[in-house]
CSV table of C-alpha atoms in Angstrom, one decimal:
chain,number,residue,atom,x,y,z
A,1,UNK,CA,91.8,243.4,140.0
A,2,UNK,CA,92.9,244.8,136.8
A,3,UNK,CA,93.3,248.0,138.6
A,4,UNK,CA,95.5,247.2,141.4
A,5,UNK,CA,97.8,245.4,138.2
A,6,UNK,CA,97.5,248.8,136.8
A,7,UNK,CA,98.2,250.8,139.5
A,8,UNK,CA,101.2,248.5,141.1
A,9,UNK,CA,102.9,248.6,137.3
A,10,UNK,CA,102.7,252.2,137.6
A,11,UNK,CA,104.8,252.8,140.7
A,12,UNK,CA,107.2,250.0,139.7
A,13,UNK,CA,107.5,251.7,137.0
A,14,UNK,CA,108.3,255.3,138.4
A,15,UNK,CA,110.7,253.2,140.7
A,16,UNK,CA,112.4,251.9,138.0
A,17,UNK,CA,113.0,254.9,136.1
A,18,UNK,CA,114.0,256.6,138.8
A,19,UNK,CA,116.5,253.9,139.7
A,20,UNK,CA,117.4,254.1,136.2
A,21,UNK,CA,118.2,257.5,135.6
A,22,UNK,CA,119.7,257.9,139.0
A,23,UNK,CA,122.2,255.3,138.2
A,24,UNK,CA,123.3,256.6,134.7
A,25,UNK,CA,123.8,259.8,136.9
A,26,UNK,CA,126.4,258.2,138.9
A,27,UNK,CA,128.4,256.3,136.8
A,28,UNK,CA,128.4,259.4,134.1
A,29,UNK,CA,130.5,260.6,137.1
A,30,UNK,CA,132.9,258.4,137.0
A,31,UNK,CA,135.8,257.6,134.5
A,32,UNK,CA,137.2,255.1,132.8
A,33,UNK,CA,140.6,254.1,133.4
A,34,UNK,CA,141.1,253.7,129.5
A,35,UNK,CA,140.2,257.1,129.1
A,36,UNK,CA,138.5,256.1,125.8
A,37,UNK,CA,135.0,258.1,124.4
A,38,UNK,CA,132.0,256.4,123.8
A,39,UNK,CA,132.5,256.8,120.4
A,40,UNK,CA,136.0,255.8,120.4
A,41,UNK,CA,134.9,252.5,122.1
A,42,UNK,CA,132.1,252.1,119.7
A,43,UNK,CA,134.4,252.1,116.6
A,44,UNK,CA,136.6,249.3,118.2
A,45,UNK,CA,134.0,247.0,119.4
A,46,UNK,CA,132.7,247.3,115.6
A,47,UNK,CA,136.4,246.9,114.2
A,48,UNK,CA,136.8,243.9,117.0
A,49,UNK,CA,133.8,241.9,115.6
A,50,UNK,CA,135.1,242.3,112.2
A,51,UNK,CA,132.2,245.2,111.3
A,52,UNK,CA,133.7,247.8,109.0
A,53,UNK,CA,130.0,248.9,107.0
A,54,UNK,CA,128.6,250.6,110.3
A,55,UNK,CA,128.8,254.0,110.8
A,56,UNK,CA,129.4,256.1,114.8
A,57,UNK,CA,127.4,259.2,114.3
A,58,UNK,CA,126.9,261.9,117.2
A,59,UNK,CA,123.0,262.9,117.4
A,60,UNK,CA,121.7,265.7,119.9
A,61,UNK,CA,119.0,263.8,121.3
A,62,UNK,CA,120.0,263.3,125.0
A,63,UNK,CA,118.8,259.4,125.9
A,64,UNK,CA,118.3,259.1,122.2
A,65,UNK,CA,121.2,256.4,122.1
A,66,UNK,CA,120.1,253.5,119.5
A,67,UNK,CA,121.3,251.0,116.8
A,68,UNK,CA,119.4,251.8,113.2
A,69,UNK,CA,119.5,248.6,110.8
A,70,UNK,CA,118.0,250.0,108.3
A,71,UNK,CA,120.8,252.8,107.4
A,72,UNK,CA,123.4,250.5,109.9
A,73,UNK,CA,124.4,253.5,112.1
A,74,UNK,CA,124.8,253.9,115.8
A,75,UNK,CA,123.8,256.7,116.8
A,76,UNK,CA,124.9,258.5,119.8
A,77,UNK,CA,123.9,260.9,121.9
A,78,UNK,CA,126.8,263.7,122.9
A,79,UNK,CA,126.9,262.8,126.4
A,80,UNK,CA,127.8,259.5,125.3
A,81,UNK,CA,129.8,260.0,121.8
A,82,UNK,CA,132.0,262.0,123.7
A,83,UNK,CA,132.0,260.6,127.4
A,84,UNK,CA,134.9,259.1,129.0
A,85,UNK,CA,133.1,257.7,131.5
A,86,UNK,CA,131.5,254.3,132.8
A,87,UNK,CA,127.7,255.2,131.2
A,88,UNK,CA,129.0,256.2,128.1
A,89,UNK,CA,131.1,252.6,127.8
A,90,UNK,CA,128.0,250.4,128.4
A,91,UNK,CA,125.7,252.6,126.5
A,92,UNK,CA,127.8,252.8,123.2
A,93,UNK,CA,129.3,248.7,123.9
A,94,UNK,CA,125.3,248.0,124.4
A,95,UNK,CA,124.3,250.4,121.2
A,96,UNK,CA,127.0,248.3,119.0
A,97,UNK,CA,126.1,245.1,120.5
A,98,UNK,CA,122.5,245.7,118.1
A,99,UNK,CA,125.2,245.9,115.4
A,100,UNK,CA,127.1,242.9,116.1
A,101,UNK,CA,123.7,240.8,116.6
A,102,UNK,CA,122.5,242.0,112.9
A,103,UNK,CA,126.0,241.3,111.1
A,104,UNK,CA,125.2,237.5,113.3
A,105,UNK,CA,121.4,237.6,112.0
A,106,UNK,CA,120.9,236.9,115.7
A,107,UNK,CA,117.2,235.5,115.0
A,108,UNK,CA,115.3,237.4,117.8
A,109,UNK,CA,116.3,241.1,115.9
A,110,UNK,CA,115.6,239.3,112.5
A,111,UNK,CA,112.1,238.9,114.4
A,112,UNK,CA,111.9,242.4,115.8
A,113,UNK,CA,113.0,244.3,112.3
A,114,UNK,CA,110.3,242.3,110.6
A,115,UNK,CA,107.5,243.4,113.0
A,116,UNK,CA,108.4,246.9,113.2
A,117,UNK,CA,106.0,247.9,110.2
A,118,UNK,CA,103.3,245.8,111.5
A,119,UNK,CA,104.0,247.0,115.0
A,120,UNK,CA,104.1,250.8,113.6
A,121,UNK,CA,101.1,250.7,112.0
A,122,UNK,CA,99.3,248.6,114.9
A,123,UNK,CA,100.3,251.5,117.5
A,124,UNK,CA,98.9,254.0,115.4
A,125,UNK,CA,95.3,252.7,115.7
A,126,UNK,CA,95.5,250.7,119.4
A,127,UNK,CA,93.7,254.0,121.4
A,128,UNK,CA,91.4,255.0,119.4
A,129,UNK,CA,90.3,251.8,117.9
A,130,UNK,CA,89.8,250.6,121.5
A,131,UNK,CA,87.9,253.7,122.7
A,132,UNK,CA,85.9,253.7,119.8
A,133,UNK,CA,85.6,249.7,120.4
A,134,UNK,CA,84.7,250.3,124.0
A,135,UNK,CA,81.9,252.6,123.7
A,136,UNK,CA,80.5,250.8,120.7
A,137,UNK,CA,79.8,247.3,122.3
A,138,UNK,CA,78.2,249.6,125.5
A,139,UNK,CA,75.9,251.2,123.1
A,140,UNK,CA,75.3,248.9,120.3
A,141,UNK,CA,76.9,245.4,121.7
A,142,UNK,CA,78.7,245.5,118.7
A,143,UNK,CA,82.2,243.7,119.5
A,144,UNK,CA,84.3,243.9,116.2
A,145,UNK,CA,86.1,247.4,116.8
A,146,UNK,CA,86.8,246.4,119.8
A,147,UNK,CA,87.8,242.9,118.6
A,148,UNK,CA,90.2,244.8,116.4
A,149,UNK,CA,91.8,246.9,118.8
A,150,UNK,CA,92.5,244.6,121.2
A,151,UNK,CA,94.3,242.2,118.1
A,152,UNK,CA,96.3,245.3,117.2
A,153,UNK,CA,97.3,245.8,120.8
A,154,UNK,CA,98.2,242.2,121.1
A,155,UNK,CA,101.0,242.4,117.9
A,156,UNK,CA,102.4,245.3,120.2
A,157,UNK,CA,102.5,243.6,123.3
A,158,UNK,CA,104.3,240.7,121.2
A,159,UNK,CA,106.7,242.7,120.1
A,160,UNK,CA,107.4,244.2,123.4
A,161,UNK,CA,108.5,241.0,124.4
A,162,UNK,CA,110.1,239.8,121.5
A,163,UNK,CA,112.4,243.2,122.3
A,164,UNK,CA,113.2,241.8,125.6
A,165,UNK,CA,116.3,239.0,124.3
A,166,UNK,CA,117.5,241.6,122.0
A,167,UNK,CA,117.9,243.8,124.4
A,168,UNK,CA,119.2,240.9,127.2
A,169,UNK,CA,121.4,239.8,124.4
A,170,UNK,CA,122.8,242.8,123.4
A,171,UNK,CA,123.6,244.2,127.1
A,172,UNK,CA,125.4,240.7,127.5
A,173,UNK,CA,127.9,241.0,124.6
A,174,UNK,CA,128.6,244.5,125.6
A,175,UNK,CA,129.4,243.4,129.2
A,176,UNK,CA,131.8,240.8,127.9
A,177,UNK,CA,133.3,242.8,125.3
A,178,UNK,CA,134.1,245.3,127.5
A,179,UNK,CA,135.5,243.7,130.4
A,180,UNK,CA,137.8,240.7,127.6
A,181,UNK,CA,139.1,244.0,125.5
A,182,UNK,CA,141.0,246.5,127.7
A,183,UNK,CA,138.4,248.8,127.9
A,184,UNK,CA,137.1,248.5,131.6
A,185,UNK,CA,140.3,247.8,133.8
A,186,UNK,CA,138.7,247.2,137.2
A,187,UNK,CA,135.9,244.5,138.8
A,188,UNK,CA,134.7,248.4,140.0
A,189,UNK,CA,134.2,249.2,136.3
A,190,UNK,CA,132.8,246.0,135.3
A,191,UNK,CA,130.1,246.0,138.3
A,192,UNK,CA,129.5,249.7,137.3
A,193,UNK,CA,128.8,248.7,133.5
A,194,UNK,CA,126.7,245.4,134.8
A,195,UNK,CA,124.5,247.8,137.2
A,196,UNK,CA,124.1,250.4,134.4
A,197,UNK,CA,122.9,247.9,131.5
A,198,UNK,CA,120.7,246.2,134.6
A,199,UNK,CA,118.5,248.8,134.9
A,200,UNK,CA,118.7,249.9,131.3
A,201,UNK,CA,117.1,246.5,131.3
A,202,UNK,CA,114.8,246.8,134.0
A,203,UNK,CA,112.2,249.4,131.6
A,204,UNK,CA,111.7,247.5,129.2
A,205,UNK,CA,110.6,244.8,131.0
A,206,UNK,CA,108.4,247.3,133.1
A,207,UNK,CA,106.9,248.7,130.0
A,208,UNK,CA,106.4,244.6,128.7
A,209,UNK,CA,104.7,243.9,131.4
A,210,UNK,CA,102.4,246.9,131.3
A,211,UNK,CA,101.3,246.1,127.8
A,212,UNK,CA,100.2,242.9,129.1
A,213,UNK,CA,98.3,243.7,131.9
A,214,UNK,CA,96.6,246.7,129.6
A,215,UNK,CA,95.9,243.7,126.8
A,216,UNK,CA,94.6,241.3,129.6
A,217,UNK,CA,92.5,244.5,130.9
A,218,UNK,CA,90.6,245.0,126.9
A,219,UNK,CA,90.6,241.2,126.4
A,220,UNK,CA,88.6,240.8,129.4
A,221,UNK,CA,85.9,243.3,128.4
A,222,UNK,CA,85.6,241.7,124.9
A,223,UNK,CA,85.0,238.4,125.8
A,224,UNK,CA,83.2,238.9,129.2
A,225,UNK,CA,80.8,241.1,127.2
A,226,UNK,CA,80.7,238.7,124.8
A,227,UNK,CA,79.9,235.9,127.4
């Protein structure tokens, strides 16, 4: 059973990225009205939400896009920093949404930043610990590597899921922002950013659920062997 899960999460999964980069393909295509950058909109969603302690910094990772609490940057790829098009609105409105949630102390990113330590040092042991755990309870019937690995794979799959109103949440107030603040002029725009942010969406609840068919999968061996 655990297989088919497997296996169907894997081509939903190739579907969706495909879906997803294809779209961000088309809509880097296509300009704004406004004619604003991605950075340019960046700095006046911040300035619009009252958020003057944030930095807009160009980085050269392509896809690298992201919010960083901990140094409150966003960070922005070039494409994106410097794009005048309908991508590189909802990406930078989406990356400064992350901003605007922690100047709110939206409580599901309070939640997140506190994990990521945990979660960090959780990921670093999940594969091994659960090979290692695997082929000790088929040798030796011991059960507590495994026991362990599977616990440190379940903080992960938490937090993949706790990630999922953050990133919900965030895509929302850049979708509204956008479309109340002159920066998208036409329902063409707006449906373009909504489509963009929807699939941007769509992974990481594709890569939720696969950590949660993979926890099910280890779960089962533990306590069916220990049955």
């Amino acid at each position: 059973m655990y297989w088919i899960l497997f296996i169907g999460i894997m081509v939903v999964s190739l579907i969706v990225q495909t879906r997803f980069k294809n779209k961000f393909k088309k809509y880097s295509e296509i300009p704004l009205t406004s004619g604003l950058t991605g950075g340019e909109i960046a700095q006046k969603m911040l300035a619009d939400n009252g958020i003057y302690d944030v930095q807009v910094v160009s980085i050269p990772d392509r896809l690298g896009d992201h919010y960083n609490p901990a140094d409150k940057t966003v960070n922005l790829s070039p494409d994106v920093y410097s794009g005048r098009s309908i991508a590189a609105a909802a990406v930078s409105a989406h990356e400064c949404g992350h901003a605007v949630q922690h100047a709110t102390a939206y409580k599901w990113l309070g939640l997140r930043s506190a994990m990521v330590p945990m979660v960090s040092f959780a990921s670093k042991l999940t594969s091994w610990v659960l090979m290692l755990g695997v082929i000790l309870m088929a040798f030796s019937q011991n059960y507590i590597v495994l026991a362990v690995g599977v616990a440190a794979l379940a903080i992960t799959t938490i937090f993949s899921f706790v990630t999922l109103p953050v990133e919900f949440d965030a895509s929302n107030r850049a979708k509204a922002w956008l479309s109340n603040n002159g920066v998208t002029y036409s329902a063409t725009e707006d449906d373009g950013v909504k489509d963009a942010l929807k699939w941007a969406a769509m992974t990481y609840v594709v890569a939720a659920l696969s950590a949660l068919v993979t926890l099910l999968y280890y779960a089962s061996l533990l306590f069916g062997r220990r049955d």
